[in-house]
Amino acid sequence: MIKFGLSKKRDAPRRHNGDFVRTPAVSGPLQQFRRNQTMSGVRRPDGEPVSDRARMHKLARSRQKIGAILGLVLLGIIILGGLVTQFTATVVITGSSQALSRPIEPDTYRQSINDYLGISPVERLRFALDESALTDYVAAIHPEVAAVELTSTDNIVESNFTITFRKPVAGWQINSRQYYVDTTGIVFENNYYARPTVQIIDQSGVSPEQGSTVASARLLSFVGRVVSLAGQGSYAVTEAILPTGTTRQLEIRLKDTQPLIKLSIDRGAGEQVEDMIRSLQFLQSRGINAQYIDVRVSGRAAYL
């Protein structure tokens, strides 16, 4: 009988071998999946989407961004170009809108316009220029200016301005200085037209030093209004006389009219001219030849 001896201890199963090391699974970007993520969402190591459709969407978005940037740049260039073409860098005085008796002095008015544009730099853009405010500013320095207008441009940086000057209807010399007044009653010294036919004849005997320029300006303004209103009523003033002993009254002579008209500068010119016209029409209708008509008192006209 054959006895079998105990067999050698079998080798332990490989899975029980303590020296066994589990090889980790490859953990690359291609094997990384997230829950609820489809296969089309898998990204390559370089970050580019695998899906052609996603790649096309990204490319379209990039094109839109580039197009928007280029559009903004183009719009900025157009706006900047438009502002440059509207910018007034140099002021040019082209002259007057009327025929003048002597040349103007452009440098004087150019400086005043530049000063105004320096105060309001936004108005260097032609479309933003307030011509009314510009006229008021220049006329405050130069009373002979009636209007300043932006007329045309010769090139991008130059702007041409035309000045309209006041036309005098009467004048008065004070302290060897000649003053003028236009139809609106504005008093000024610098006249670019022919000397007016109506000149104040000073018979008051009052020394010019005793009166101020303000009083003289008020009188000239009154004369200008009377001349203008009388002309509207078909009466032409030929003389304006300052009577003896006063600077508050005025006597005027009318063309082809005998009576001397007495006026007061303390009463409205329009009211007195209306009373004058009614009085002249009354005397003419009655065939009365008067030496003078006094309309200084409201509602009461006297004649002699």
Coordinates of C-alpha atoms in Angstrom, one line a residue:
M1 CA 0.0 0.0 0.0
I2 CA 1.5 3.0 -1.0
K3 CA 1.3 5.8 1.4
F4 CA 1.1 9.1 0.1
G5 CA 2.8 11.7 2.0
L6 CA 1.4 15.1 2.6
S7 CA 1.8 17.1 -0.5
K8 CA 3.6 20.3 -0.4
K9 CA 1.6 23.3 0.4
R10 CA 0.1 24.6 -2.6
D11 CA 1.0 28.0 -3.7
A12 CA -1.5 30.6 -2.5
P13 CA -3.9 31.9 -5.1
R14 CA -2.5 34.7 -7.1
R15 CA -5.2 37.0 -5.9
H16 CA -4.1 36.4 -2.3
N17 CA -0.5 37.2 -3.1
G18 CA 0.4 40.3 -1.2
D19 CA 3.0 41.3 -3.8
F20 CA 0.3 41.8 -6.4
V21 CA -0.2 45.4 -7.4
R22 CA -3.3 46.5 -9.2
T23 CA -2.5 48.4 -12.3
P24 CA -4.4 51.6 -12.2
A25 CA -6.7 52.3 -15.0
V26 CA -5.5 54.9 -17.5
S27 CA -7.0 58.2 -16.5
G28 CA -6.5 60.3 -19.5
P29 CA -8.7 63.2 -20.8
L30 CA -10.3 60.9 -23.3
Q31 CA -11.4 58.5 -20.5
Q32 CA -12.8 61.2 -18.3
F33 CA -16.6 61.3 -18.5
R34 CA -19.0 63.2 -16.4
R35 CA -22.3 62.2 -15.4
N36 CA -25.1 63.3 -17.8
Q37 CA -22.5 64.4 -20.3
T38 CA -22.9 63.1 -23.8
M39 CA -20.2 61.9 -26.0
S40 CA -20.3 65.0 -28.1
G41 CA -19.3 67.0 -25.0
V42 CA -16.0 65.2 -24.8
R43 CA -13.1 67.6 -25.2
R44 CA -9.7 67.1 -26.6
P45 CA -6.6 67.8 -24.6
D46 CA -6.2 71.1 -26.4
G47 CA -9.7 72.2 -25.3
E48 CA -11.2 72.1 -28.7
P49 CA -14.7 70.6 -29.0
V50 CA -14.8 67.3 -30.8
S51 CA -18.2 68.1 -32.3
D52 CA -18.1 69.9 -35.7
R53 CA -21.3 71.5 -34.9
A54 CA -20.0 73.0 -31.6
R55 CA -16.8 74.1 -33.4
M56 CA -18.9 75.9 -36.1
H57 CA -20.9 77.6 -33.4
K58 CA -17.8 78.8 -31.7
L59 CA -16.4 80.0 -35.0
A60 CA -19.6 81.9 -35.7
R61 CA -19.5 83.6 -32.3
S62 CA -15.9 84.6 -33.0
R63 CA -16.8 86.1 -36.3
Q64 CA -19.7 88.0 -34.7
K65 CA -17.3 89.5 -32.1
I66 CA -14.8 90.5 -34.7
G67 CA -17.5 92.0 -36.9
A68 CA -18.9 94.0 -34.0
I69 CA -15.5 95.3 -33.1
L70 CA -14.8 96.3 -36.7
G71 CA -18.2 97.9 -36.9
L72 CA -17.5 100.0 -33.8
V73 CA -14.1 101.0 -35.1
L74 CA -15.7 102.1 -38.4
L75 CA -18.5 104.0 -36.7
G76 CA -15.9 105.8 -34.5
I77 CA -13.9 106.7 -37.6
I78 CA -17.0 108.1 -39.4
I79 CA -18.1 110.1 -36.3
L80 CA -14.5 111.5 -35.8
G81 CA -14.3 112.4 -39.5
G82 CA -17.7 114.1 -39.3
L83 CA -16.6 116.1 -36.2
V84 CA -13.3 117.1 -37.9
T85 CA -15.2 118.4 -41.0
Q86 CA -17.5 120.5 -38.7
F87 CA -14.7 121.9 -36.5
T88 CA -13.8 125.6 -36.7
A89 CA -10.1 125.9 -36.2
T90 CA -9.6 129.2 -38.1
V91 CA -12.0 132.2 -38.2
V92 CA -12.2 134.0 -41.5
I93 CA -14.1 137.3 -41.9
T94 CA -15.3 137.4 -45.5
G95 CA -16.9 140.8 -45.3
S96 CA -20.4 142.3 -44.9
S97 CA -23.7 141.3 -46.4
Q98 CA -24.2 144.9 -47.6
A99 CA -22.4 147.4 -49.7
L100 CA -20.2 149.5 -47.4
S101 CA -18.6 152.9 -47.9
R102 CA -15.2 151.8 -46.5
P103 CA -13.3 148.6 -45.8
I104 CA -13.9 146.8 -42.6
E105 CA -11.3 145.9 -40.0
P106 CA -11.4 142.0 -40.0
D107 CA -8.9 141.4 -37.3
T108 CA -11.0 143.2 -34.7
Y109 CA -14.0 141.1 -35.3
R110 CA -12.0 137.9 -35.8
Q111 CA -10.6 138.3 -32.3
S112 CA -14.0 138.8 -30.7
I113 CA -15.3 135.6 -32.4
N114 CA -12.3 133.6 -31.3
D115 CA -12.8 134.9 -27.7
Y116 CA -16.5 133.7 -27.9
L117 CA -15.4 130.3 -29.2
G118 CA -12.8 130.1 -26.4
I119 CA -15.6 130.6 -23.9
S120 CA -17.9 128.1 -25.6
P121 CA -15.5 125.5 -27.1
V122 CA -18.3 123.1 -28.0
E123 CA -19.6 125.7 -30.5
R124 CA -16.5 125.4 -32.5
L125 CA -18.5 122.5 -34.1
R126 CA -20.5 124.3 -36.8
F127 CA -23.7 122.5 -36.2
A128 CA -23.6 123.5 -32.5
L129 CA -22.9 127.2 -33.1
D130 CA -25.5 129.5 -31.6
E131 CA -25.4 132.5 -34.0
S132 CA -27.8 134.5 -31.9
A133 CA -25.6 134.2 -28.8
L134 CA -22.5 134.9 -30.9
T135 CA -24.1 138.0 -32.3
D136 CA -25.0 139.2 -28.8
Y137 CA -21.4 138.7 -27.6
V138 CA -19.8 140.5 -30.5
A139 CA -22.4 143.3 -30.5
A140 CA -21.7 143.9 -26.8
I141 CA -18.1 144.7 -27.7
H142 CA -18.8 146.3 -31.1
P143 CA -22.2 147.9 -31.1
E144 CA -22.1 148.6 -34.8
V145 CA -22.5 144.9 -35.5
A146 CA -26.1 143.9 -36.2
A147 CA -25.5 140.2 -37.0
V148 CA -22.8 137.6 -37.3
E149 CA -23.5 134.6 -39.6
L150 CA -21.6 131.5 -40.5
T151 CA -21.9 131.5 -44.2
S152 CA -19.5 128.9 -45.8
T153 CA -16.3 127.0 -45.5
D154 CA -13.3 126.9 -47.9
N155 CA -11.7 123.9 -46.3
I156 CA -12.0 121.6 -43.3
V157 CA -10.4 123.8 -40.7
E158 CA -11.6 127.3 -41.8
S159 CA -15.0 128.8 -41.2
N160 CA -16.2 132.0 -43.0
F161 CA -18.2 134.5 -41.1
T162 CA -20.2 137.4 -42.6
I163 CA -20.9 140.5 -40.5
T164 CA -24.0 142.7 -41.0
F165 CA -23.4 146.3 -39.7
R166 CA -26.0 148.7 -38.4
K167 CA -27.0 151.4 -40.8
P168 CA -27.3 154.9 -39.2
V169 CA -30.3 157.1 -39.6
A170 CA -29.0 160.0 -37.5
G171 CA -25.9 161.3 -35.8
W172 CA -24.7 163.7 -33.2
Q173 CA -21.2 165.0 -32.5
I174 CA -20.2 165.1 -28.8
N175 CA -16.7 166.1 -27.7
S176 CA -15.4 165.8 -31.2
R177 CA -16.7 162.2 -31.3
Q178 CA -19.4 161.3 -33.8
Y179 CA -22.2 159.0 -32.6
Y180 CA -24.8 157.3 -34.8
V181 CA -28.1 155.5 -34.2
D182 CA -29.9 153.0 -36.4
T183 CA -33.7 152.4 -36.8
T184 CA -33.8 150.2 -33.7
G185 CA -32.4 152.9 -31.5
I186 CA -28.9 151.3 -31.0
V187 CA -26.1 153.8 -30.6
F188 CA -22.7 153.2 -32.0
E189 CA -19.6 155.0 -33.1
N190 CA -18.0 153.0 -35.9
N191 CA -20.0 153.7 -39.1
Y192 CA -19.3 151.8 -42.4
Y193 CA -22.0 153.6 -44.4
A194 CA -22.4 157.1 -45.7
R195 CA -23.0 159.8 -43.2
P196 CA -26.7 160.1 -42.4
T197 CA -28.6 163.0 -43.7
V198 CA -30.3 163.6 -40.3
Q199 CA -27.9 165.2 -37.9
I200 CA -28.8 166.5 -34.5
I201 CA -28.4 170.3 -34.3
D202 CA -27.4 171.2 -30.8
Q203 CA -28.8 174.6 -29.8
S204 CA -29.2 173.7 -26.1
G205 CA -26.2 175.8 -25.0
V206 CA -25.3 173.0 -22.6
S207 CA -21.6 172.1 -22.5
P208 CA -21.1 168.4 -23.5
E209 CA -19.0 168.0 -20.3
Q210 CA -22.2 168.5 -18.2
G211 CA -24.0 165.6 -19.9
S212 CA -23.0 161.9 -19.9
T213 CA -22.6 159.6 -22.8
V214 CA -25.6 157.6 -21.4
A215 CA -27.9 160.7 -21.7
S216 CA -26.6 161.3 -25.3
A217 CA -27.2 157.6 -26.1
R218 CA -30.7 157.8 -24.9
L219 CA -31.4 160.9 -27.0
L220 CA -29.9 159.3 -30.1
S221 CA -31.9 156.2 -29.5
F222 CA -35.0 158.3 -29.3
V223 CA -34.1 160.1 -32.5
G224 CA -33.6 156.9 -34.3
R225 CA -37.0 155.6 -33.3
V226 CA -38.7 158.8 -34.4
V227 CA -37.0 158.8 -37.8
S228 CA -37.9 155.2 -38.4
L229 CA -41.5 155.6 -37.3
A230 CA -42.0 158.8 -39.2
G231 CA -40.7 157.1 -42.3
Q232 CA -43.2 154.3 -41.9
G233 CA -45.9 157.0 -41.9
S234 CA -44.5 158.5 -45.2
Y235 CA -42.8 161.5 -43.4
A236 CA -39.1 162.1 -43.9
V237 CA -37.2 163.8 -41.0
T238 CA -34.6 166.3 -42.3
E239 CA -33.5 167.9 -39.0
A240 CA -33.4 167.0 -35.4
I241 CA -32.9 170.1 -33.2
L242 CA -32.0 170.2 -29.5
P243 CA -33.7 173.4 -28.3
T244 CA -32.1 175.9 -26.0
G245 CA -31.7 175.1 -22.3
T246 CA -32.7 171.5 -22.3
T247 CA -31.5 168.0 -23.4
R248 CA -34.9 166.4 -22.6
Q249 CA -36.8 167.8 -25.6
L250 CA -36.4 167.5 -29.3
E251 CA -37.7 169.4 -32.3
I252 CA -37.8 167.9 -35.7
R253 CA -38.4 169.2 -39.2
L254 CA -40.2 167.1 -41.8
K255 CA -39.7 167.2 -45.6
D256 CA -42.3 169.3 -47.4
T257 CA -44.0 170.1 -44.1
Q258 CA -44.1 173.5 -42.5
P259 CA -44.8 173.0 -38.8
L260 CA -41.9 172.3 -36.4
I261 CA -42.7 169.2 -34.2
K262 CA -41.9 169.4 -30.5
L263 CA -41.2 166.0 -28.8
S264 CA -40.1 164.8 -25.3
I265 CA -37.6 162.0 -24.8
D266 CA -39.5 161.1 -21.6
R267 CA -42.5 159.9 -23.5
G268 CA -42.7 157.0 -25.9
A269 CA -41.5 157.7 -29.5
G270 CA -44.3 155.6 -31.0
E271 CA -47.1 157.5 -29.2
Q272 CA -45.7 160.9 -30.1
V273 CA -45.3 160.0 -33.8
E274 CA -48.9 158.8 -33.9
D275 CA -50.1 162.0 -32.3
M276 CA -47.9 164.0 -34.8
I277 CA -49.4 162.2 -37.8
R278 CA -53.0 162.7 -36.6
S279 CA -52.3 166.4 -35.9
L280 CA -50.8 166.9 -39.3
Q281 CA -53.7 165.2 -41.0
F282 CA -56.2 167.3 -39.0
L283 CA -54.4 170.6 -39.9
Q284 CA -54.2 169.6 -43.5
S285 CA -57.9 168.7 -43.6
R286 CA -58.8 172.1 -42.1
G287 CA -56.3 174.1 -44.2
I288 CA -54.5 175.4 -41.1
N289 CA -50.9 176.6 -41.5
A290 CA -49.3 176.1 -38.1
Q291 CA -45.8 177.1 -37.0
Y292 CA -45.3 174.2 -34.6
I293 CA -47.1 171.2 -33.2
D294 CA -46.5 170.1 -29.6
V295 CA -47.1 166.4 -28.8
R296 CA -45.1 166.2 -25.6
V297 CA -48.2 165.6 -23.4
S298 CA -50.1 162.4 -23.8
G299 CA -53.6 162.8 -25.2
R300 CA -53.2 166.4 -25.9
A301 CA -51.7 168.0 -29.0
A302 CA -51.2 171.8 -29.3
Y303 CA -50.4 173.8 -32.3
L304 CA -49.7 177.5 -33.1

